[in-house]
Short mmCIF file of C-alpha atoms and ligand atoms in Angstrom, two decimals:
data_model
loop_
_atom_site.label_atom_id
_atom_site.label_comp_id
_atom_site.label_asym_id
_atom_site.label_seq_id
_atom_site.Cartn_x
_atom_site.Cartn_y
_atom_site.Cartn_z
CA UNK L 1 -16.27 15.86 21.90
CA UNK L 2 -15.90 19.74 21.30
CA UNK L 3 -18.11 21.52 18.02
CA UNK L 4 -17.56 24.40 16.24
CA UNK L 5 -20.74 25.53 17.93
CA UNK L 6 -19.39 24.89 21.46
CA UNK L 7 -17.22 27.76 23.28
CA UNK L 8 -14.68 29.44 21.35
CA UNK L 9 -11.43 27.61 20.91
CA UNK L 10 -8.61 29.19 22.57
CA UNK L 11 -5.82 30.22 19.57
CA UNK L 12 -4.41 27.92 17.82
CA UNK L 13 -6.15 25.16 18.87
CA UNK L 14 -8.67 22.70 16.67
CA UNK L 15 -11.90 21.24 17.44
CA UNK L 16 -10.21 18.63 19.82
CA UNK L 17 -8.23 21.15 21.54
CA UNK L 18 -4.99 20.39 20.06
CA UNK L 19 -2.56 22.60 18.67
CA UNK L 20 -0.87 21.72 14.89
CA UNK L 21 2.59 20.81 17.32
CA UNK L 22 0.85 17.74 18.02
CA UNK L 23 0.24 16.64 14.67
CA UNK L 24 3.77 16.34 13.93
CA UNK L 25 6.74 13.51 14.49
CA UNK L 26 10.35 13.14 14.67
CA UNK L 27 12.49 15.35 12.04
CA UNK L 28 12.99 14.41 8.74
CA UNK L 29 15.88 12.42 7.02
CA UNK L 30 15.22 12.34 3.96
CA UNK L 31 17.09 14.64 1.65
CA UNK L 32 15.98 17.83 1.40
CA UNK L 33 13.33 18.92 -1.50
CA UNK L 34 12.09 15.65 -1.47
CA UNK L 35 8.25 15.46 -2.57
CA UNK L 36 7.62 13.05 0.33
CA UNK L 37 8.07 15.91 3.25
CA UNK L 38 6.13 17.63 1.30
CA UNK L 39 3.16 15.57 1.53
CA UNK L 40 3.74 14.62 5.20
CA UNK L 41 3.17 18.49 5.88
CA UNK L 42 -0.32 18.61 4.12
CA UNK L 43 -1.11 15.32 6.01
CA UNK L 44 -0.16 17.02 9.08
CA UNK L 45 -1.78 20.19 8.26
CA UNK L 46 -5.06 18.02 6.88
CA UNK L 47 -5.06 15.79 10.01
CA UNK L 48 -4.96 19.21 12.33
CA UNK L 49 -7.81 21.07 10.84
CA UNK L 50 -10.18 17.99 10.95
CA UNK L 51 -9.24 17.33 14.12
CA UNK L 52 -8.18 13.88 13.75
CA UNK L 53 -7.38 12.44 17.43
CA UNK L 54 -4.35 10.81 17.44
CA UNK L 55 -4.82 8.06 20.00
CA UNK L 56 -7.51 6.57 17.07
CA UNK L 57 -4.68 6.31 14.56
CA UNK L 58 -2.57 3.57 13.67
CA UNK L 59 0.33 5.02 10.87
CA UNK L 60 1.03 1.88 8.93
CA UNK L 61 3.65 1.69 6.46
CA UNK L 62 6.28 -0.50 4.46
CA UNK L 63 9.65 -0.27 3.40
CA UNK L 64 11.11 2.56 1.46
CA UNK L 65 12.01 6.59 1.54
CA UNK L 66 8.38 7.02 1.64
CA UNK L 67 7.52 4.30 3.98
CA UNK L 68 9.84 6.15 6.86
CA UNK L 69 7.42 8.99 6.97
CA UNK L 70 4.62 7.93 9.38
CA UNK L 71 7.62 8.73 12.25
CA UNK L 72 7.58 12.39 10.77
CA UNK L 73 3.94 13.08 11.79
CA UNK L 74 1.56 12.01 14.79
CA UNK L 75 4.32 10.81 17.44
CA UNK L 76 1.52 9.74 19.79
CA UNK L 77 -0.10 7.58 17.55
CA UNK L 78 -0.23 3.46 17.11
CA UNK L 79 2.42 2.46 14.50
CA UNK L 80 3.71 -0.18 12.39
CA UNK L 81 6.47 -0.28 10.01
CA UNK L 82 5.88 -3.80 7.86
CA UNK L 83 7.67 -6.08 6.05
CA UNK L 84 8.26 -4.31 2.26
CA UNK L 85 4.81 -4.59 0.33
CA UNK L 86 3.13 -6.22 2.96
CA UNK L 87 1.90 -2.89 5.02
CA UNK L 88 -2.13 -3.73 3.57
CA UNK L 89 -1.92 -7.63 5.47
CA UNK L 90 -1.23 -5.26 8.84
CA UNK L 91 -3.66 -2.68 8.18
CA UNK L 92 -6.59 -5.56 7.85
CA UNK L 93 -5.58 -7.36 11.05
CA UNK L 94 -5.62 -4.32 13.23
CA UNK L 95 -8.67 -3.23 11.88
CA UNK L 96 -10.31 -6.39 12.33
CA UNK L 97 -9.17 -6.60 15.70
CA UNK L 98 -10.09 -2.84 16.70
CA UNK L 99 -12.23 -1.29 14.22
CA UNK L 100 -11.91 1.75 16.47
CA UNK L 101 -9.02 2.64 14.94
CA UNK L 102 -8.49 4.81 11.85
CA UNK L 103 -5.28 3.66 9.41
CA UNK L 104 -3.42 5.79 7.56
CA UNK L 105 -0.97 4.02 5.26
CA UNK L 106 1.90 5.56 3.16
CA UNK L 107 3.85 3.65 0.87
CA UNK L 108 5.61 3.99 -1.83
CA UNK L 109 5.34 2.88 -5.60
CA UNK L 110 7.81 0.37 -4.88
CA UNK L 111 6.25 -0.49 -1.90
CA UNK L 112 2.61 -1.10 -3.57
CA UNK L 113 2.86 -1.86 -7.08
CA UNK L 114 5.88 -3.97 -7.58
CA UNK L 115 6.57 -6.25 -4.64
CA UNK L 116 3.15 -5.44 -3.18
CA UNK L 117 0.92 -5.53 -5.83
CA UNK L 118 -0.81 -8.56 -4.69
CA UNK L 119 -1.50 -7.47 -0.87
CA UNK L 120 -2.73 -3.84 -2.28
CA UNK L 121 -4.83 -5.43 -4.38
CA UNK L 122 -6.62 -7.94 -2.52
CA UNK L 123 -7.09 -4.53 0.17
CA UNK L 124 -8.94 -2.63 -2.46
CA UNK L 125 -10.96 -5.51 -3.26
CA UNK L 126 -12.16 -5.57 0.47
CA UNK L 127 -12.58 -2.32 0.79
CA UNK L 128 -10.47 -2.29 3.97
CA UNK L 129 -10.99 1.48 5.83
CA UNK L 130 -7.99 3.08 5.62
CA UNK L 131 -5.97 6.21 3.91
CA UNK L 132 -3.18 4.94 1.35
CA UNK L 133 -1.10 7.39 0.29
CA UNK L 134 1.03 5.93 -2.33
CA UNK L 135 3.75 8.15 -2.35
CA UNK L 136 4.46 8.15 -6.37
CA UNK L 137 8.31 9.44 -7.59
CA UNK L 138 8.87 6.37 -10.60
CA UNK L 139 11.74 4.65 -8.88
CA UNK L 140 13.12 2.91 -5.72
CA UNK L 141 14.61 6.03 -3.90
CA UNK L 142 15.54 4.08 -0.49
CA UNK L 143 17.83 1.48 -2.73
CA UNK L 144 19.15 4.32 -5.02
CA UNK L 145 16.87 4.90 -8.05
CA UNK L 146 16.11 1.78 -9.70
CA UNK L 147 12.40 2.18 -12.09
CA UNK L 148 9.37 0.89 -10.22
CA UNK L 149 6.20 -0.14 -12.48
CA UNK L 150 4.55 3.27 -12.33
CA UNK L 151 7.77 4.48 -14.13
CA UNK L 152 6.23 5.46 -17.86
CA UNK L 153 7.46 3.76 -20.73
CA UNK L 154 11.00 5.62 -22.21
CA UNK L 155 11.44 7.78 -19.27
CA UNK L 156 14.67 7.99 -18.73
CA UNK L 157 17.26 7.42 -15.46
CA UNK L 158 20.21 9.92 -15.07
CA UNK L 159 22.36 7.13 -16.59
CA UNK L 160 20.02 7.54 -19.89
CA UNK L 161 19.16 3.67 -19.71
CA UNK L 162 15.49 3.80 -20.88
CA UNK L 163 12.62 2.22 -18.99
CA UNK L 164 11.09 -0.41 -21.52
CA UNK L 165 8.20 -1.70 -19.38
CA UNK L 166 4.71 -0.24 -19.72
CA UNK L 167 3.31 1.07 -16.20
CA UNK L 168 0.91 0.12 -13.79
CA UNK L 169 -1.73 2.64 -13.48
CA UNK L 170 -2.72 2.17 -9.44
CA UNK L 171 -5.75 4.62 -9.77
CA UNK L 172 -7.22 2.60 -12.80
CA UNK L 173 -6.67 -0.57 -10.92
CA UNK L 174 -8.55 1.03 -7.74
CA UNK L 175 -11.71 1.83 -9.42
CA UNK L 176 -12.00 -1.53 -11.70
CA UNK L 177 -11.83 -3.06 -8.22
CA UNK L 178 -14.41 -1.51 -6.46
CA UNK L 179 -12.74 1.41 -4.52
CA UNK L 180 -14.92 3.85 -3.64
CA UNK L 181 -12.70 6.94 -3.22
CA UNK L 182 -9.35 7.14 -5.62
CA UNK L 183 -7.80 10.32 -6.22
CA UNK L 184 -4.08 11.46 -8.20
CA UNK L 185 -2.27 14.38 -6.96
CA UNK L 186 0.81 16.00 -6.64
CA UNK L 187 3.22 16.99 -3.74
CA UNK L 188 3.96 20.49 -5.28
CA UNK L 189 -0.09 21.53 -5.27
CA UNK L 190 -0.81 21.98 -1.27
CA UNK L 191 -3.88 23.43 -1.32
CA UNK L 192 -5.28 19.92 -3.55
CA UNK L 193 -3.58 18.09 -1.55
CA UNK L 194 -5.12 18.82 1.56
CA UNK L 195 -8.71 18.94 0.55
CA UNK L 196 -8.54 15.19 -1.27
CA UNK L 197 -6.34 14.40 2.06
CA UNK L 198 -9.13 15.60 4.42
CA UNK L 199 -11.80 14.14 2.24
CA UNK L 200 -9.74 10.62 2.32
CA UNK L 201 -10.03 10.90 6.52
CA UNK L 202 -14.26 11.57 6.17
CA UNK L 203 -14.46 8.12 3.52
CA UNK L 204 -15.67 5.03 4.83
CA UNK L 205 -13.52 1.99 3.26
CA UNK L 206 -10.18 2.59 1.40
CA UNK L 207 -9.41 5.60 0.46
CA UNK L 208 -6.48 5.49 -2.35
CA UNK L 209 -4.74 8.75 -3.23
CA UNK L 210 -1.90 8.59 -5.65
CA UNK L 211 0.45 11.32 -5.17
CA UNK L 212 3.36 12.07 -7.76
CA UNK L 213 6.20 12.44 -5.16
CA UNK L 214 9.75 13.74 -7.00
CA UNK L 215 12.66 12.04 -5.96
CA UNK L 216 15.07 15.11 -6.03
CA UNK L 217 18.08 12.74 -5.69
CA UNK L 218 17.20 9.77 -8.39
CA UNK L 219 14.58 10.94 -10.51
CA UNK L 220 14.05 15.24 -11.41
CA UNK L 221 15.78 15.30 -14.15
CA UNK L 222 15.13 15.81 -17.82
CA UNK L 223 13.75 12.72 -19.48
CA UNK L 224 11.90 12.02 -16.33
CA UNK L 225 8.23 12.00 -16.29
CA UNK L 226 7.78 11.86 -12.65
CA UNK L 227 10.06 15.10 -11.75
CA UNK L 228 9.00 18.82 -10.47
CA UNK L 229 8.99 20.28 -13.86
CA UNK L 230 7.36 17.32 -15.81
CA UNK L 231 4.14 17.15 -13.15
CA UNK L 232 3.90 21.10 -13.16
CA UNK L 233 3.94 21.44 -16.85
CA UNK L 234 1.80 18.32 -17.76
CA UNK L 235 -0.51 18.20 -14.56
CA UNK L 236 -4.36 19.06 -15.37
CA UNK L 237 -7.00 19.72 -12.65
CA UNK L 238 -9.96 18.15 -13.07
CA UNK L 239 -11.83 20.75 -11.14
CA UNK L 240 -10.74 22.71 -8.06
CA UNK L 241 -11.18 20.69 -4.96
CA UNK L 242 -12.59 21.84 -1.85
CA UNK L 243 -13.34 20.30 1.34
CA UNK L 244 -16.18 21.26 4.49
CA UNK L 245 -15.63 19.12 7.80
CA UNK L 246 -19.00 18.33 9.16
CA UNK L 247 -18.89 20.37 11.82
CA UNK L 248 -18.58 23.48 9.52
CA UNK L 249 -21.62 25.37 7.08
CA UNK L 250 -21.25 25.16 3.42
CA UNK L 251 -20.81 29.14 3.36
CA UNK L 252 -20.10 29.03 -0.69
CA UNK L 253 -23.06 29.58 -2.76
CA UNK L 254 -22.10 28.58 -6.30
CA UNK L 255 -23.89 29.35 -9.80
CA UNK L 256 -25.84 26.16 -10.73
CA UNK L 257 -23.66 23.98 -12.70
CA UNK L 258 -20.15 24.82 -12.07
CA UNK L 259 -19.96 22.88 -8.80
CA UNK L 260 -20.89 19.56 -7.70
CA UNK L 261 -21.08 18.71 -3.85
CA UNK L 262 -20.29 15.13 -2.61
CA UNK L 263 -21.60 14.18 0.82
CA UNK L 264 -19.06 11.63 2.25
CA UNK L 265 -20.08 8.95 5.21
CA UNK L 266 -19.74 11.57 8.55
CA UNK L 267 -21.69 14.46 6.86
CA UNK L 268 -18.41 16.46 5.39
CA UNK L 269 -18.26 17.50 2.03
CA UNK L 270 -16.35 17.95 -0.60
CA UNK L 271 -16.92 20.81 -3.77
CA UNK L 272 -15.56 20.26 -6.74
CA UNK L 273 -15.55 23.03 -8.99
CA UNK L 274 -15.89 22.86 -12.92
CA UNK L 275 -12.64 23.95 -14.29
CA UNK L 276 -12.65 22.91 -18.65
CA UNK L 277 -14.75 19.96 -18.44
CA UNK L 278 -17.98 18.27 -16.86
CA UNK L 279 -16.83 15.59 -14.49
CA UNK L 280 -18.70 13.38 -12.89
CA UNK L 281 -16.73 11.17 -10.11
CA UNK L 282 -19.35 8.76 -9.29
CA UNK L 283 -19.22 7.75 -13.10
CA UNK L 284 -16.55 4.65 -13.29
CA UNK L 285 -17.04 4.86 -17.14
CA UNK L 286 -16.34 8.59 -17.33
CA UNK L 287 -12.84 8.43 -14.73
CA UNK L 288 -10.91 5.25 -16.54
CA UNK L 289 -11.97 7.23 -20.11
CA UNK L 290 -10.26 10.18 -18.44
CA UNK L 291 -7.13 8.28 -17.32
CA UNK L 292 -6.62 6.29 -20.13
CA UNK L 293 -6.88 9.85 -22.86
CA UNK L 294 -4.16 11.17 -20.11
CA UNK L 295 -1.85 8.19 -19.77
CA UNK L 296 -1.53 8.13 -23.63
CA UNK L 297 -0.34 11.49 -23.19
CA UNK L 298 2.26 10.42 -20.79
CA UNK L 299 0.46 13.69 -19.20
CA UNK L 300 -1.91 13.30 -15.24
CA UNK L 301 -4.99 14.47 -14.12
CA UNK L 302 -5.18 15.28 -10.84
CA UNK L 303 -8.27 15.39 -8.34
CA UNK L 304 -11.54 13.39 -7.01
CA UNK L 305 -11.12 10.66 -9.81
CA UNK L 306 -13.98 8.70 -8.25
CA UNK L 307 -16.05 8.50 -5.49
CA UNK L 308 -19.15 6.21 -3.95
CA UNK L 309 -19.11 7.27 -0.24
CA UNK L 310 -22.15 4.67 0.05
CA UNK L 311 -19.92 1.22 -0.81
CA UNK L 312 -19.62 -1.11 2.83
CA UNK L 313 -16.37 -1.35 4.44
CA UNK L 314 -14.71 -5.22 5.35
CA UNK L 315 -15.83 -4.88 8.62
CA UNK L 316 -19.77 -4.22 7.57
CA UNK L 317 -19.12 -6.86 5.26
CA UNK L 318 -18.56 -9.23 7.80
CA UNK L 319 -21.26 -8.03 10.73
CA UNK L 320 -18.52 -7.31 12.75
CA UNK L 321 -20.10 -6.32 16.23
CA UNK L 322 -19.71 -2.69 16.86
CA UNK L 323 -17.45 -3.77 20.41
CA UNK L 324 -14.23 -3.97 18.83
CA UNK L 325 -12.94 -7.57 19.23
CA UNK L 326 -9.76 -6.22 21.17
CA UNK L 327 -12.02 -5.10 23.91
CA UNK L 328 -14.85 -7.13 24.78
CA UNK L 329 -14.31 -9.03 27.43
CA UNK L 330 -12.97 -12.80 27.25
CA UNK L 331 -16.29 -14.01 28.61
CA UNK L 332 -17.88 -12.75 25.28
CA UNK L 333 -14.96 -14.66 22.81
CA UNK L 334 -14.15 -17.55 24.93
CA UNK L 335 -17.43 -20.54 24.35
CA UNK L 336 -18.73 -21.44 28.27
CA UNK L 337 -16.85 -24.69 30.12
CA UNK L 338 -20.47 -26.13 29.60
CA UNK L 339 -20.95 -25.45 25.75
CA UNK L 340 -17.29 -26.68 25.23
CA UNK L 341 -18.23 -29.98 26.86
CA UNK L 342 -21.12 -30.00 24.78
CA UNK L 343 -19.31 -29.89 21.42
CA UNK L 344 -16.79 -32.57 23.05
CA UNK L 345 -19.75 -34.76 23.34
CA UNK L 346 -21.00 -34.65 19.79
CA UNK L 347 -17.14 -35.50 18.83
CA UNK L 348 -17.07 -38.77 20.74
C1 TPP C 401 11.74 -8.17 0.78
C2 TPP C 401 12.55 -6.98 0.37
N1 TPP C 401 12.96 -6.85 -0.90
C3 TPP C 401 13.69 -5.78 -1.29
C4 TPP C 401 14.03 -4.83 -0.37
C5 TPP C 401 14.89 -3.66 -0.81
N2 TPP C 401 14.12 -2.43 -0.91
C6 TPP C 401 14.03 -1.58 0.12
S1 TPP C 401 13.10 -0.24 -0.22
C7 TPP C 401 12.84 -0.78 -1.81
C8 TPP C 401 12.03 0.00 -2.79
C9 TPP C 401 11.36 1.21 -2.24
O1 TPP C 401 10.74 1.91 -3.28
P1 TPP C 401 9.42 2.73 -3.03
O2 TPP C 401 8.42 1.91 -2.34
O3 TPP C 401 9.02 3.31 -4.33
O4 TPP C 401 9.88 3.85 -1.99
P2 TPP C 401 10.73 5.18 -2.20
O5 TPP C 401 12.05 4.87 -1.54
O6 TPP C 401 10.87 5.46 -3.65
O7 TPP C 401 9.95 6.21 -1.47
C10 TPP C 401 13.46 -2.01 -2.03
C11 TPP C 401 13.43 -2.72 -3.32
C12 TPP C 401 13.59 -4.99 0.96
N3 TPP C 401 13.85 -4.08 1.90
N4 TPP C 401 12.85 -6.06 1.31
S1 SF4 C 402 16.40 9.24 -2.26
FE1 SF4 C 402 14.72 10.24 -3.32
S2 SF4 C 402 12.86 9.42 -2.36
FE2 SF4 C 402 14.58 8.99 -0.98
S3 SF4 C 402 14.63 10.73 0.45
FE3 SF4 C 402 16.04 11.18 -1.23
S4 SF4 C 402 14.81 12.40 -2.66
FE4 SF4 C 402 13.38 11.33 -1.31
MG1 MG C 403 9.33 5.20 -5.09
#
């Protein structure tokens, strides 16, 4: 594989020799200004400059607006569109059978925390690899606005019929079960976006990032806590996020103290620079206080909430061998005629 240290890259072109073209899918659908195709362009933008190959991915997804986007980015990738809610059952098979492969999952907060809260949660617990974007606007878009349960308490539809139910926090939920890389942000900050997107593609395990995601058709008004004007006026950085691929110096030189530098599993990096407080992501203790002074707020943080770029993925959990079952050869998987006639003979 081609280095930054290698020849020079003709224009345009990353590290793999691909130009940003190839990063992207069919054309939209969805209606226009809606936060999702917003966040499919960082991905695509993200996936470019790290110089993801595409023939490694697998775009997995469930049902909803935000679950149609994997077919607006990588259109010579793996794919599979699952049954609602039940996109993290898919991701763990595939990777199980070909741990070659690198998931990226979008789904909505339909999708993953009302009818599939219990597969998402049972996926963080394993610590399957993959990128979940959970693509966060308060409601159902797809079946025409109803409230999910990340919608906050009182917010309002455009019918005024208040939402009564408290919300699910996803990011909270992440990091009491063990994930070691959960981040919040929001479709209208790019340059976040990308960083915590590329830094999501370096992590080993699951890599949860919730992203508020405006429904322009269902859910921007006034009263809503989930709209354009809401997340820009409430949404507070936690520091300012920046990421280094591997196969690029750290060329920054920061005064002691206002940065921290997190060294994720394939040698990139991420900088996260002090904005009001001192953060510390690898602190559990120190990211639900955060969230839980925020949520009372009904305001967000947005950033790195937590990260341990150490913690073992499902398949070093379970010794899988580094030959990806899908490819070794049946001679390997399959027990010999002779040692097959020898467990028949202890069954007699
Ligand atoms: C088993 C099942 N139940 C219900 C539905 C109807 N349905 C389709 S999408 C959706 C919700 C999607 O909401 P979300 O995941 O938040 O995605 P968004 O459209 O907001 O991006 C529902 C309830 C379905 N398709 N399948
Ligand atoms: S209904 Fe809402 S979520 Fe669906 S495409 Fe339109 S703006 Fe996006
Ligand atoms: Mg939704």
């Amino acid at each position: 594989m081609a280095t930054a240290t290698d020849t020079p890259r003709p224009k345009g072109t990353n590290r793999v020799g691909l130009v940003i073209q190839d990063y992207k899918g069919l054309d939209s659908t969805l209606c226009a200004g809606c936060g999702h195709d917003a966040i499919t362009s960082q991905l695509i933008k993200a996936m470019f400059e790290y110089g993801v190959q595409p023939h490694r991915v697998i775009k997995l997804s469930g049902i909803g607006c935000s679950s149609k986007t994997p077919a607006y980015f990588l259109r010579r990738s793996h794919g599979f569109n699952a049954v609602h809610g039940r996109m993290p059952a898919v991701a763990t098979g595939a990777i199980l059978a070909n741990r070659r492969l690198m998931p990226i999952g979008v789904s909505g907060d339909g999708d993953t925390a009302s009818i599939g809260m219990g597969q998402f949660i049972h996926m963080l617990r394993r610590n399957i690899p993959i990128v979940y974007i959970m693509e966060n606007n308060g409601v159902y878009g797809l079946t025409k606005g109803q409230f999910s349960a990340t919608a906050d308490l009182g917010t309002k539809l455009k019918t005024g019929v208040a939402n009564d139910l408290p919300p699910i926090d996803v990011c909270i939920l992440a990091i009491e079960l063990g994930c070691g890389y959960v981040a919040r942000s929001f479709a209208g900050d790019p340059k976040q976006l990308v960083a915590l997107l590329q830094g999501a593609l370096a992590h080993k395990g699951t890599a949860l990032l919730d992203v508020i995601s405006p429904c322009v058709t269902f859910n921007n008004h006034d009263g809503s806590t989930k709209s354009y004007k809401y997340a820009k006026e409430t949404e507070e950085l936690l520091h300012e996020v920046g990421f280094v691929p591997f196969f690029e110096p750290i060329e920054a030189d920061y005064e002691a103290g206002t940065a921290k530098v997190v060294e994720l599993h394939d040698g990139s990096r991420i900088i996260l620079k002090k904005v009001d407080r001192d953060y510390d992501p690898s602190s559990k203790a120190m990211a639900l206080r955060a969230l839980r002074e925020f949520n009372q707020k009904t305001e967000f943080l947005t950033g790195l909430l937590y990260v341990d770029p150490k913690k073992p993925d499902f398949t070093e959990l379970l010794q899988l061998h580094d030959e990806p079952l899908a490819t070794l050869p049946a001679e390997s998987l399959r027990p010999s005629r002779e040692a097959l006639d020898e467990i028949m003979e202890t069954l007699r």
